[in-house]
CSV table of C-alpha atoms in Angstrom, one decimal:
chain,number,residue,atom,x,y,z
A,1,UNK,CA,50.3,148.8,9.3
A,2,UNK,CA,49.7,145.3,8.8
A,3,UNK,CA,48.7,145.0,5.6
A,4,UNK,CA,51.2,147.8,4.6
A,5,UNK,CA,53.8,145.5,5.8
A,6,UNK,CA,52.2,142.6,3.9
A,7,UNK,CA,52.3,144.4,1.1
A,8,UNK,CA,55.9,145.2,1.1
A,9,UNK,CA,57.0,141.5,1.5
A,10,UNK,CA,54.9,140.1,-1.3
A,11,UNK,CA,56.7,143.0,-3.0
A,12,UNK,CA,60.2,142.4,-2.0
A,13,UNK,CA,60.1,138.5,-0.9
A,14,UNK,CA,59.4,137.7,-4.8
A,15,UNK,CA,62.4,139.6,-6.1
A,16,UNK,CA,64.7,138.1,-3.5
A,17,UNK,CA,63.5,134.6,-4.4
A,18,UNK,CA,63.5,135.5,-8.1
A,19,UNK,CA,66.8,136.8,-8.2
A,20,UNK,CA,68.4,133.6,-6.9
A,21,UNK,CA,66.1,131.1,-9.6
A,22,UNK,CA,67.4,133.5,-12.5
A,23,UNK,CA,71.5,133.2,-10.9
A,24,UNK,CA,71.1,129.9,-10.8
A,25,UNK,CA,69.5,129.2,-14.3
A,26,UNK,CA,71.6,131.7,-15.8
A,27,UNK,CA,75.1,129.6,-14.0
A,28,UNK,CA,73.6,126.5,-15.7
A,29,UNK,CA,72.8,127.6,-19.0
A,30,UNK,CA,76.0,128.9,-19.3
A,31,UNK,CA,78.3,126.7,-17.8
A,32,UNK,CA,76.8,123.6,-16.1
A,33,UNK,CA,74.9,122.2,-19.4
A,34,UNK,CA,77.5,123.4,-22.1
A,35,UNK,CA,80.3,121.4,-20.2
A,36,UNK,CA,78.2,118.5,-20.3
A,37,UNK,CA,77.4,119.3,-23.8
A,38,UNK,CA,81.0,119.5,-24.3
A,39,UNK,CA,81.7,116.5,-22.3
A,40,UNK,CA,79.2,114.3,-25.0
A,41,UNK,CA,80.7,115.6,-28.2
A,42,UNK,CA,84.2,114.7,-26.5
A,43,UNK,CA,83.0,111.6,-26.0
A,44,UNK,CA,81.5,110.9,-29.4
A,45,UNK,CA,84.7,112.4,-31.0
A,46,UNK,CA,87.1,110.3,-29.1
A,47,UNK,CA,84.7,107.2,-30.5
A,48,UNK,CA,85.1,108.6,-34.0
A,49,UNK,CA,88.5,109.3,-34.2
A,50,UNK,CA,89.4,105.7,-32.2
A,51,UNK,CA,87.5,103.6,-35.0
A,52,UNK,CA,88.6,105.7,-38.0
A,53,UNK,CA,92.0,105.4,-37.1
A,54,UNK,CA,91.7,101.7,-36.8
A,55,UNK,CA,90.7,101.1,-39.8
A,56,UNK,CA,93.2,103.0,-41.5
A,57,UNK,CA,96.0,101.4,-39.6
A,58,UNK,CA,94.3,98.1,-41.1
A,59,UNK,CA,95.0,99.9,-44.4
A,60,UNK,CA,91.2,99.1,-45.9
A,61,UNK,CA,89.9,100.4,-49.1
A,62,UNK,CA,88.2,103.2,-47.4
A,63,UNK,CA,91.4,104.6,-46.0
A,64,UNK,CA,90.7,107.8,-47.6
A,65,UNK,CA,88.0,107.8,-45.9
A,66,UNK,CA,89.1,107.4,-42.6
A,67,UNK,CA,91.9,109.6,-42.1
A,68,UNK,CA,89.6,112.3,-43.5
A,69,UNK,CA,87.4,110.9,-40.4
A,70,UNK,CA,90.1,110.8,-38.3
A,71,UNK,CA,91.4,114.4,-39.0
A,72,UNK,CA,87.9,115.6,-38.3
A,73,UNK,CA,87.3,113.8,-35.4
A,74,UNK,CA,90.8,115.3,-34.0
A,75,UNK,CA,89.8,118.9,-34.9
A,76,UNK,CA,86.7,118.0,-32.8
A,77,UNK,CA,88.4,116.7,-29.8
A,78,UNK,CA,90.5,119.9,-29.6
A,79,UNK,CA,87.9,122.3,-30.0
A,80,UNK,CA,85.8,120.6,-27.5
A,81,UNK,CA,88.8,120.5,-25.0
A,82,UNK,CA,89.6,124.3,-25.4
A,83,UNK,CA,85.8,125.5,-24.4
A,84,UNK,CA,85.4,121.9,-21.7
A,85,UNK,CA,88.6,123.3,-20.0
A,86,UNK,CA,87.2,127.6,-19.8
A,87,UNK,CA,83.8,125.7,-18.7
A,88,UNK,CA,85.2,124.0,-15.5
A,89,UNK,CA,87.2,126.3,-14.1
A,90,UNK,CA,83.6,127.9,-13.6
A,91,UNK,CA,82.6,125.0,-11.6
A,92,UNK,CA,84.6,123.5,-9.1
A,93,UNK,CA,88.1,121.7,-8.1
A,94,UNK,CA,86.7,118.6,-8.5
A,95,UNK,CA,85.1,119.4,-11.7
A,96,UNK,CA,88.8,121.1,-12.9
A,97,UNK,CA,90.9,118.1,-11.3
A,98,UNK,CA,88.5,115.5,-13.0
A,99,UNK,CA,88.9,117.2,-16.5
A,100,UNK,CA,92.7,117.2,-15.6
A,101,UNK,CA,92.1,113.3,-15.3
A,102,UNK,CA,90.8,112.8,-18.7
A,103,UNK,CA,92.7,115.5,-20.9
A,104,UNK,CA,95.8,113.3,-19.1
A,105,UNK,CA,94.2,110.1,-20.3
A,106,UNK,CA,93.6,111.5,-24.0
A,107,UNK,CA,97.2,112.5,-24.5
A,108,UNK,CA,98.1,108.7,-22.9
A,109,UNK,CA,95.9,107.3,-25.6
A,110,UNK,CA,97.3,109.6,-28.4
A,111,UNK,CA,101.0,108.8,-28.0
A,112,UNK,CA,99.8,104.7,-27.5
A,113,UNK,CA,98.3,105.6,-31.2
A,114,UNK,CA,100.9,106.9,-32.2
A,115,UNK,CA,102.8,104.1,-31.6
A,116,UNK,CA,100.8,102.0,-33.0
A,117,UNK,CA,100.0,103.9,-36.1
A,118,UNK,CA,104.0,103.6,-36.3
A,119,UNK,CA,104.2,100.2,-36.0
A,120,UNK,CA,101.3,99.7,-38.2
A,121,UNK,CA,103.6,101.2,-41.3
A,122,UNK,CA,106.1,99.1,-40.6
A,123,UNK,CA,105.4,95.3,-41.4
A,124,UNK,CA,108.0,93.8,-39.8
A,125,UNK,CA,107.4,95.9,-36.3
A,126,UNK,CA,105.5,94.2,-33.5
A,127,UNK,CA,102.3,94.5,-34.7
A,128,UNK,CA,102.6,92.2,-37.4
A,129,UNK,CA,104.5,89.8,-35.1
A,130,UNK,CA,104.2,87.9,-31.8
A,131,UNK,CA,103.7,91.2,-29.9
A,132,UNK,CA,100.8,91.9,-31.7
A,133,UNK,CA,98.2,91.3,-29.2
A,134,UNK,CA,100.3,93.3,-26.5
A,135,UNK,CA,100.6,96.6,-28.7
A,136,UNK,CA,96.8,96.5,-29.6
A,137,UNK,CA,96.0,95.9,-26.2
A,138,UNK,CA,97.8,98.7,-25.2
A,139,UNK,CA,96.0,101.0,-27.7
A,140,UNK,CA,92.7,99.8,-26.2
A,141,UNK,CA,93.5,99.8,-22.6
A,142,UNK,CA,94.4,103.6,-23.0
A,143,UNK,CA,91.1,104.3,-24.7
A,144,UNK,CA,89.2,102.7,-22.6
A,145,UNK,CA,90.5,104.8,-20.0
A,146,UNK,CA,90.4,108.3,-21.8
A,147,UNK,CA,86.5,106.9,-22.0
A,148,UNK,CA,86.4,105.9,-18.5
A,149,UNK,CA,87.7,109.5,-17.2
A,150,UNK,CA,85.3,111.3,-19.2
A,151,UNK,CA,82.5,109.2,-17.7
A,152,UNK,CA,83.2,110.4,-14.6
A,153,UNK,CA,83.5,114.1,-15.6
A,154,UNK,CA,79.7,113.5,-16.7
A,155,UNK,CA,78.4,112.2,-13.8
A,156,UNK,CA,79.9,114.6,-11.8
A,157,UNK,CA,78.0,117.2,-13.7
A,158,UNK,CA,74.8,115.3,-14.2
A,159,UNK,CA,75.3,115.2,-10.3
A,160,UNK,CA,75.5,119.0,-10.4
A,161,UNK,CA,72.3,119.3,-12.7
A,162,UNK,CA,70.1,117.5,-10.7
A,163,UNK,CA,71.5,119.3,-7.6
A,164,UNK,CA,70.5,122.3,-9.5
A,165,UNK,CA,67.2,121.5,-9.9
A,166,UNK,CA,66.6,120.2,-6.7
A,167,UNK,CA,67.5,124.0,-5.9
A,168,UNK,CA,65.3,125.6,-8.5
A,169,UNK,CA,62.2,123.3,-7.2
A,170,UNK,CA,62.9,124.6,-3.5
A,171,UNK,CA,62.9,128.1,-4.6
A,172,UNK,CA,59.8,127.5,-6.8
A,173,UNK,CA,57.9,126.5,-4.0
A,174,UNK,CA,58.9,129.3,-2.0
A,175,UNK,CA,58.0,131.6,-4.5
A,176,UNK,CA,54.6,130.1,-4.2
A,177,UNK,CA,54.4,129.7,-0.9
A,178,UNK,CA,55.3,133.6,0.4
A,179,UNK,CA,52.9,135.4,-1.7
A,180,UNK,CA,50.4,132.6,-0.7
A,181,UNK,CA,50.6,133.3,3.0
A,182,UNK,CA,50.5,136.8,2.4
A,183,UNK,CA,48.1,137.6,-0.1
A,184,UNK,CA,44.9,137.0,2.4
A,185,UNK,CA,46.4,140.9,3.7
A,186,UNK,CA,46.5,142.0,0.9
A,187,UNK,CA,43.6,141.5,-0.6
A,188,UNK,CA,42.1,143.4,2.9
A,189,UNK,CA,43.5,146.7,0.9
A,190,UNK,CA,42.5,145.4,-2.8
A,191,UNK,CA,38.8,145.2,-0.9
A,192,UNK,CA,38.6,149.3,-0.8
A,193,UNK,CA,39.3,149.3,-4.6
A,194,UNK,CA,35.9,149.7,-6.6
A,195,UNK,CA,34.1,145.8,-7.8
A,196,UNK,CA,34.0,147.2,-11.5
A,197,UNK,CA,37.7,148.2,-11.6
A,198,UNK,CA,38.7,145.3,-9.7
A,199,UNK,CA,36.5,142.8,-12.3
A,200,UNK,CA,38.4,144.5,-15.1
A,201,UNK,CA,41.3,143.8,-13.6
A,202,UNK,CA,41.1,139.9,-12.8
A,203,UNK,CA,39.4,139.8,-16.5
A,204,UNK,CA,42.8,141.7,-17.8
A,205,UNK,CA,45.1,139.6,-15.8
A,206,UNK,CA,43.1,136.1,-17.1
A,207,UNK,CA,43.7,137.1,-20.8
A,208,UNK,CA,47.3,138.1,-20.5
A,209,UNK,CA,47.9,134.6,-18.6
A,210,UNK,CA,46.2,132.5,-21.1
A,211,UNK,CA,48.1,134.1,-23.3
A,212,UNK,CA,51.4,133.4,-21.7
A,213,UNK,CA,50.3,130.1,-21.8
A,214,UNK,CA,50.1,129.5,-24.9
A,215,UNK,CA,53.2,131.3,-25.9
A,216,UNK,CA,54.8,129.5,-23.6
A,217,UNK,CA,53.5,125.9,-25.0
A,218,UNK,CA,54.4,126.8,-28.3
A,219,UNK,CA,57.9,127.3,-27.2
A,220,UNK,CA,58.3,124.8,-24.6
A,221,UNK,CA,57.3,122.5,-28.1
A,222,UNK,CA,60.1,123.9,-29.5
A,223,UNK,CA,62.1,123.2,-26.7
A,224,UNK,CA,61.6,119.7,-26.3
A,225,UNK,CA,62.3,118.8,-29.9
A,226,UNK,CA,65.8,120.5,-29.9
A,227,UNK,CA,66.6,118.6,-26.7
A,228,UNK,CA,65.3,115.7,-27.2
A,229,UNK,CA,66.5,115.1,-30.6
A,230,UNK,CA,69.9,116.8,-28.7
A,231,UNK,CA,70.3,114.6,-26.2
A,232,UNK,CA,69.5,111.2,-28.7
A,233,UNK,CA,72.3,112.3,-30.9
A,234,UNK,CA,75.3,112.5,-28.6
A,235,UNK,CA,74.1,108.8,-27.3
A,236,UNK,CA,73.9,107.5,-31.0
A,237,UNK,CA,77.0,109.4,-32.5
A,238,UNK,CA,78.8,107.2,-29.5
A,239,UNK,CA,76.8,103.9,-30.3
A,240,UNK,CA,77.5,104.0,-34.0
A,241,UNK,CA,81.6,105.0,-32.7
A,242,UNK,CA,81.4,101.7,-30.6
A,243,UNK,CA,79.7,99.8,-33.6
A,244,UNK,CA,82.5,101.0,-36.2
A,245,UNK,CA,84.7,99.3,-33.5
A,246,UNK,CA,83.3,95.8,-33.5
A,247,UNK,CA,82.6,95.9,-37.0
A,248,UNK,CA,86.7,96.9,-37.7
A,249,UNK,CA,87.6,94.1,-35.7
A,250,UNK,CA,89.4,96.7,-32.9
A,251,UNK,CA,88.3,94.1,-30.4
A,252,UNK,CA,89.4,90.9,-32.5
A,253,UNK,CA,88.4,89.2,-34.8
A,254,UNK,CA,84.5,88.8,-35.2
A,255,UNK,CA,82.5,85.7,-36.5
A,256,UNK,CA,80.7,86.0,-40.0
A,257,UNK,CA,77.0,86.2,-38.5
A,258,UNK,CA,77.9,88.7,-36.0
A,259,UNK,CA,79.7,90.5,-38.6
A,260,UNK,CA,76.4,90.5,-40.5
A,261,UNK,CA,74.2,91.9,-37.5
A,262,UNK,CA,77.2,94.8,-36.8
A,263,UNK,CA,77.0,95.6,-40.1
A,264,UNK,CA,72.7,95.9,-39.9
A,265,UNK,CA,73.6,98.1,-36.6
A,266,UNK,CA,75.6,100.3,-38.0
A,267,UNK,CA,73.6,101.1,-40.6
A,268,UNK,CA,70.4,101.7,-38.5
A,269,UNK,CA,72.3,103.9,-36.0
A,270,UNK,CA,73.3,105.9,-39.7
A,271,UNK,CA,69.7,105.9,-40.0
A,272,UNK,CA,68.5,107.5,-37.2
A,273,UNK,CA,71.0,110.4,-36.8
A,274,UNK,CA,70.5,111.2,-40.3
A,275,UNK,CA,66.1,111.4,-39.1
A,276,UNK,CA,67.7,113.3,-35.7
A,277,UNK,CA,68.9,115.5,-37.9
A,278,UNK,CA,65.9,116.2,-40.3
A,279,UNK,CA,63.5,116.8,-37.2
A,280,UNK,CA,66.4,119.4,-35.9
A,281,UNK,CA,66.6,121.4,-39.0
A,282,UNK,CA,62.3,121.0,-39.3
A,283,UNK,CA,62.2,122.4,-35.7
A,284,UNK,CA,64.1,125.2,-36.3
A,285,UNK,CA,61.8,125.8,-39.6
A,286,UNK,CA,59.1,125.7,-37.6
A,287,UNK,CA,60.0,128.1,-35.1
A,288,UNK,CA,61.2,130.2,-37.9
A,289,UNK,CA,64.7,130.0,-36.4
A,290,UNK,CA,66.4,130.1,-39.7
A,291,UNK,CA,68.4,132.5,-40.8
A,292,UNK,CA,69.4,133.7,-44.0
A,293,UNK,CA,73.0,135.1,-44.2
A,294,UNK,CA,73.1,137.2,-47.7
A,295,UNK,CA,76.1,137.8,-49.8
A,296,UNK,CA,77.0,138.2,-53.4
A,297,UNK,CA,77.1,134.6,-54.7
A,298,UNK,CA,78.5,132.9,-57.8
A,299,UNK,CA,75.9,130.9,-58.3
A,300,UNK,CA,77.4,128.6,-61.4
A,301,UNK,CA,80.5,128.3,-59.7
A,302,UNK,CA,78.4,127.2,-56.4
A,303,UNK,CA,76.5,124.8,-58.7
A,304,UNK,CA,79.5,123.1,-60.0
A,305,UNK,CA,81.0,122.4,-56.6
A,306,UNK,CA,77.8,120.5,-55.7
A,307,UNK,CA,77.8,118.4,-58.7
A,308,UNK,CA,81.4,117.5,-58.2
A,309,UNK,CA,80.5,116.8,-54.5
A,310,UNK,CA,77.8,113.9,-55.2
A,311,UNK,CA,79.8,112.6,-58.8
A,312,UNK,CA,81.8,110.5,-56.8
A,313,UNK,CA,78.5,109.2,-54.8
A,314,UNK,CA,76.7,108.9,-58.1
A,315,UNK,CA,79.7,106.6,-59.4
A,316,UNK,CA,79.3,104.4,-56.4
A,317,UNK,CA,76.1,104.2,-57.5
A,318,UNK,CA,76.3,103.8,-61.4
A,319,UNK,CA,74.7,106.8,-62.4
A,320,UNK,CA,76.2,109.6,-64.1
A,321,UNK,CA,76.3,113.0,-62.3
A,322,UNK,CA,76.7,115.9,-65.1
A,323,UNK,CA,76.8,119.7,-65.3
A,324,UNK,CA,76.1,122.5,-67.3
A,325,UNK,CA,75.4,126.2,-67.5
A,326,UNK,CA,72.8,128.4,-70.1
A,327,UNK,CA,73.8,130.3,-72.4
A,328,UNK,CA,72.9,133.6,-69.9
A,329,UNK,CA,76.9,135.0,-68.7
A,330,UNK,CA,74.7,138.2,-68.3
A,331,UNK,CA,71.9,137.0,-66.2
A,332,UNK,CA,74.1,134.6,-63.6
A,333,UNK,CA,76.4,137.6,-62.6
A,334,UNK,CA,76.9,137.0,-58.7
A,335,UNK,CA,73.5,137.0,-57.0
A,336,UNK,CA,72.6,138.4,-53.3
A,337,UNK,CA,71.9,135.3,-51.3
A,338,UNK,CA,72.3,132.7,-49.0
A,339,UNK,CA,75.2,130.0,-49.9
A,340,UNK,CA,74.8,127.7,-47.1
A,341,UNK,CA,71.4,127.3,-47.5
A,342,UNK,CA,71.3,127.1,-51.2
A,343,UNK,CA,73.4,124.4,-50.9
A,344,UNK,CA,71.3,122.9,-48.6
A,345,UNK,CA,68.5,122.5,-51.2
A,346,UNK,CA,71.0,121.4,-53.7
A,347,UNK,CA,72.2,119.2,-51.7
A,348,UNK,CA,69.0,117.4,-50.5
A,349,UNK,CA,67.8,117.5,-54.6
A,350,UNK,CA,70.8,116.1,-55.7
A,351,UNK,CA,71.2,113.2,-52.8
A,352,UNK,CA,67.1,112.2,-53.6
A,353,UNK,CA,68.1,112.4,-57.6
A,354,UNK,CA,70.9,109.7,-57.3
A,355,UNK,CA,69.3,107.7,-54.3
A,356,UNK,CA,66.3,106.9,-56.9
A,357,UNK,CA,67.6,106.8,-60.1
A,358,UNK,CA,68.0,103.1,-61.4
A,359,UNK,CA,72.5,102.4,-62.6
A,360,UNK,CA,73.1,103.5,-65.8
A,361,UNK,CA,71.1,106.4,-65.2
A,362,UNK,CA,71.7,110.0,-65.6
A,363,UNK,CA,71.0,113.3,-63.3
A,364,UNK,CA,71.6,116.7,-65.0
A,365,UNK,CA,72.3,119.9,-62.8
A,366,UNK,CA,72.1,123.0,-64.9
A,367,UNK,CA,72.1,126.8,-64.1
A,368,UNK,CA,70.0,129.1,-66.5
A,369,UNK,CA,67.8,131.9,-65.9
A,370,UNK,CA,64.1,132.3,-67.3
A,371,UNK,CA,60.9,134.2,-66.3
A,372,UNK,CA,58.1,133.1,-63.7
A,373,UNK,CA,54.4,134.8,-63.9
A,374,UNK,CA,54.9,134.8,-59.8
A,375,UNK,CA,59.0,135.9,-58.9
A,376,UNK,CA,59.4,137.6,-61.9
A,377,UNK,CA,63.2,137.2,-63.4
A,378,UNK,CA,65.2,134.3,-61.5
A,379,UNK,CA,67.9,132.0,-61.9
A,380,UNK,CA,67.1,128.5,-62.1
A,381,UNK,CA,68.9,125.5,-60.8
A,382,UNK,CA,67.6,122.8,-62.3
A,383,UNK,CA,68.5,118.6,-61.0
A,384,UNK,CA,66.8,116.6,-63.2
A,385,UNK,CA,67.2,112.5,-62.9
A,386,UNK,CA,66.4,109.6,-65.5
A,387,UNK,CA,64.3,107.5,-62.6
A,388,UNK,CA,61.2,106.6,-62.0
A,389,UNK,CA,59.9,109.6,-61.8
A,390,UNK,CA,56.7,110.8,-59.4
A,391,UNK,CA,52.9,111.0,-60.7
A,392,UNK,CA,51.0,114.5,-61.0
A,393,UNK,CA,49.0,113.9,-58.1
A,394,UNK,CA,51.6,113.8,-56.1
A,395,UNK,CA,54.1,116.2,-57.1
A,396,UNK,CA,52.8,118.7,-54.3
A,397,UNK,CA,52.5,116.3,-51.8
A,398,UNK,CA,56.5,115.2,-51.6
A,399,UNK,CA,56.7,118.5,-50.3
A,400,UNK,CA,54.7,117.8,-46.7
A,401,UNK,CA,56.1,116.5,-44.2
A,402,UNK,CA,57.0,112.9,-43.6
A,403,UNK,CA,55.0,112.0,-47.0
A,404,UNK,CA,56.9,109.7,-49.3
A,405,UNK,CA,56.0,108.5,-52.7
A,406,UNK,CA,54.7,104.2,-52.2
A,407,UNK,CA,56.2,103.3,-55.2
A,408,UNK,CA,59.7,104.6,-53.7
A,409,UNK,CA,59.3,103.0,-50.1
A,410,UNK,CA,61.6,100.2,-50.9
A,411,UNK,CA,64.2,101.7,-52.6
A,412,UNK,CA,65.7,103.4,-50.5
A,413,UNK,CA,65.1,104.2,-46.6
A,414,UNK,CA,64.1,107.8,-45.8
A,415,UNK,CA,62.1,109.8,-43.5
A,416,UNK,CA,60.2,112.1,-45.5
A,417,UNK,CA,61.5,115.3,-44.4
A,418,UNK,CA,64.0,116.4,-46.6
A,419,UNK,CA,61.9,118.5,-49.2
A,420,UNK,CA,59.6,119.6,-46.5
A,421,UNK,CA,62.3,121.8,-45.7
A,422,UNK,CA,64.1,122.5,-49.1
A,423,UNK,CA,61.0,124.2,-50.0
A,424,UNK,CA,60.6,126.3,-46.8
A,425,UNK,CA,64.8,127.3,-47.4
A,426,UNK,CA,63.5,127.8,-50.8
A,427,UNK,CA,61.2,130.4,-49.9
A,428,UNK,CA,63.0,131.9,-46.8
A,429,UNK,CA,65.7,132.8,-49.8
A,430,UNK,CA,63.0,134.5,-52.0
A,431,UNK,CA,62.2,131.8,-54.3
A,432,UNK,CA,61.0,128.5,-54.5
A,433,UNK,CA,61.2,125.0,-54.7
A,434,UNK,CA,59.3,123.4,-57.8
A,435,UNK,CA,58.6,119.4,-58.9
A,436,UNK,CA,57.8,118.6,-62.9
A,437,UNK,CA,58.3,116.1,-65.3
A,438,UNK,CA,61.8,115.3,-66.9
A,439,UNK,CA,61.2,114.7,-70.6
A,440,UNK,CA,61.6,111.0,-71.7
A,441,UNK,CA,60.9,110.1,-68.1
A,442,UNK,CA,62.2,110.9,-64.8
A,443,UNK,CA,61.4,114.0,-62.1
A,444,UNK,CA,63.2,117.7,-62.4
A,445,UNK,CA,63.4,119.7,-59.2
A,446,UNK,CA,64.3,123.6,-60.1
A,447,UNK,CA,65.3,126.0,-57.2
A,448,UNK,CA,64.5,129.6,-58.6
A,449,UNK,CA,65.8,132.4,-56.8
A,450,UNK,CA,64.6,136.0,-57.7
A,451,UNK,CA,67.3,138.2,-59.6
A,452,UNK,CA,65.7,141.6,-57.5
């Protein structure tokens, strides 16, 4: 009777125990850490939007620029405020009367910006007279609030995280600590079980756990690089917002030197979400979390649009972005593949070809078709620079992971990534990525994709 009984609760103890840990987990999956993910991109997008409009009230050369920013930022904010607001309603009154708080404060800070954005277009209103100082202050003050109110929504749910996990250690231990206690009685009925089936057993059980194991450390890997580099990129996004501020003189006017060292951090935060963002996309290449969305594609017409995207960065730069198309109308009819990610490969190509090519210098981006001895017929998209191009020894090598060339080092910054995963798109799409020479000097990277 005893062990009978000890039998049933290590049975049914468990599944109690269990059945709370996976309520729990499942609540803040779904509700706790998206609302705080919400709450971050909020955040960041308020930054953005802030320091972009700024700078177009000051009516700078980039202006273009920054209402494009601006727009996008606002889109942001909205979105984010539509799923924040079906979030907390899942949480608590506090959480819904704190989000009341800062959706309030936004829509304060909106119509101060309005009001200044108004009296920025006119050049005899107050912000080009005495009352300067008082309408800009205005503008801040509300911000700073908005800021300040969404602060407090995050702690509160940080708060509710940790509480969480406090929970979710207690029942851990519990789990441990009932079939623990209980599994002396239960060995006494294991004991009538035969040695040989009961050495199989523990043998069986000690391979499927080592096993587990390693699955699970693979994928706890995977884990910690998507939140990690998750959780550094809300925090920067914000830094480089607050940056854009100091640097667009939101907070008055700023000396030379510091000017200098804004500048310097600005750039650096640039930097390092542009690496956060390369170690995202090479996580999800690793854990072959890429997908590949198919559809019938125009591929010259897709080729053209990229080329027309990075002309206007290549004329920034001096060089000369230009386009053309083979002879082949037959052979480019719309193909089956993956836009997005096509793109992608043009797009890292084409931003290496006019990062490294000297001014005056050329990069060609043609679409053909031609035969491989390995993928059989394909179309080709070929980017092909006039720089300094990259010796034989090492034309396989720019392909690994965080290698770059030496001789490029000091051109430009980079992180080495970038054709790591070009080439594994390349070949999730059916083709490939390939490096050769560019006649008369120079590198020519051609994306094939296979026609069947």
């Amino acid at each position: 009777m005893l062990i009978a009984l000890a039998l049933v609760s290590l049975f049914v103890a468990p599944l109690f125990t269990i059945a709370r840990l996976q309520r729990i987990r499942q609540y803040s999956s779904d509700v706790v850490s998206p609302a705080l993910v919400s709450v971050n991109d909020l955040e960041a997008a308020l930054a953005t939007e802030f320091a972009a409009r700024s700078e177009l009230a000051e009516g700078s050369g980039q202006s273009a620029a920054a209402a494009t920013a601006a727009n996008v930022a606002e889109l942001s904010i909205n979105r984010d405020e539509s799923r924040l607001e079906l979030l907390v309603r899942r949480i608590d009154p506090e959480a819904v009367s704190r989000y009341a708080e800062a959706r309030a404060s936004i829509s304060a800070w909106r119509r101060e910006e309005e009001r200044f954005s108004i009296a920025a277009r006119d050049r005899h209103s107050a912000i080009h007279g005495a009352n300067a100082a008082q309408t800009r202050g205005r503008r801040w003050d509300a911000v700073q609030v908005a800021l300040a109110n969404m602060q407090l929504l995050e702690d509160e749910l940080n708060a509710l995280i940790a509480s969480q996990r406090l929970e979710i250690t207690r029942l851990e231990r519990i789990s441990f600590m009932v079939p623990a206690g209980l599994v002396p009685l239960a060995l006494l009925a294991l004991l009538a079980v035969a040695w040989t089936a009961r050495r199989t057993l523990l043998l069986s059980h000690a391979a499927a756990i080592g096993q587990e194991n390693a699955e699970r450390a693979m994928a706890a890997k995977g884990a910690l690089m998507r939140g990690v580099t998750h959780d550094l990129k809300n925090p920067l996004g914000a830094a480089r917002g607050y940056a854009d501020l100091l640097a667009d003189g939101a907070l008055g006017p700023v000396p030379d030197a510091q000017a200098k060292v804004i500048t310097r951090l600005r750039n650096l935060l640039t930097a390092t979400l542009d690496t956060v963002d390369d170690l995202v996309e090479l996580s999800r290449a690793d854990a072959d979390a890429l997908r590949i969305a198919r559809m019938p594609t125009d591929l010259s017409a897709l080729v053209r649009e990229c080329a027309d995207d990075y002309r206007a960065i290549g004329d920034a730069a001096g060089v000369t972005v230009r386009f053309a198309v083979a002879d082949a109308p037959g052979e480019l009819a719309p193909l089956d593949t993956d836009p997005l990610r096509v793109r992608q490969v043009l797009g890292n190509v084409l931003s290496n070809a006019v990062k490294y090519t000297p001014r005056g210098g050329v990069v060609r981006v043609s679409v053909g078709s031609a035969t491989d001895s390995e993928l059989g017929r394909v179309i080709t998209l070929e980017v092909a620079d006039t720089g300094p191009g990259i010796p034989d020894q090492l034309r396989e090598r720019v392909f690994e992971e965080f290698f770059r060339v030496p001789a490029t080092v000091a051109i430009a910054p980079g992180t080495g990534v970038g054709l790591a995963i070009a080439r594994r798109v390349a070949r999730l799409l059916g083709g490939d990525l390939r490096l050769s020479e560019t006649p008369g000097g120079g590198a020519t990277f051609s994306l094939l994709l296979p026609l069947h």
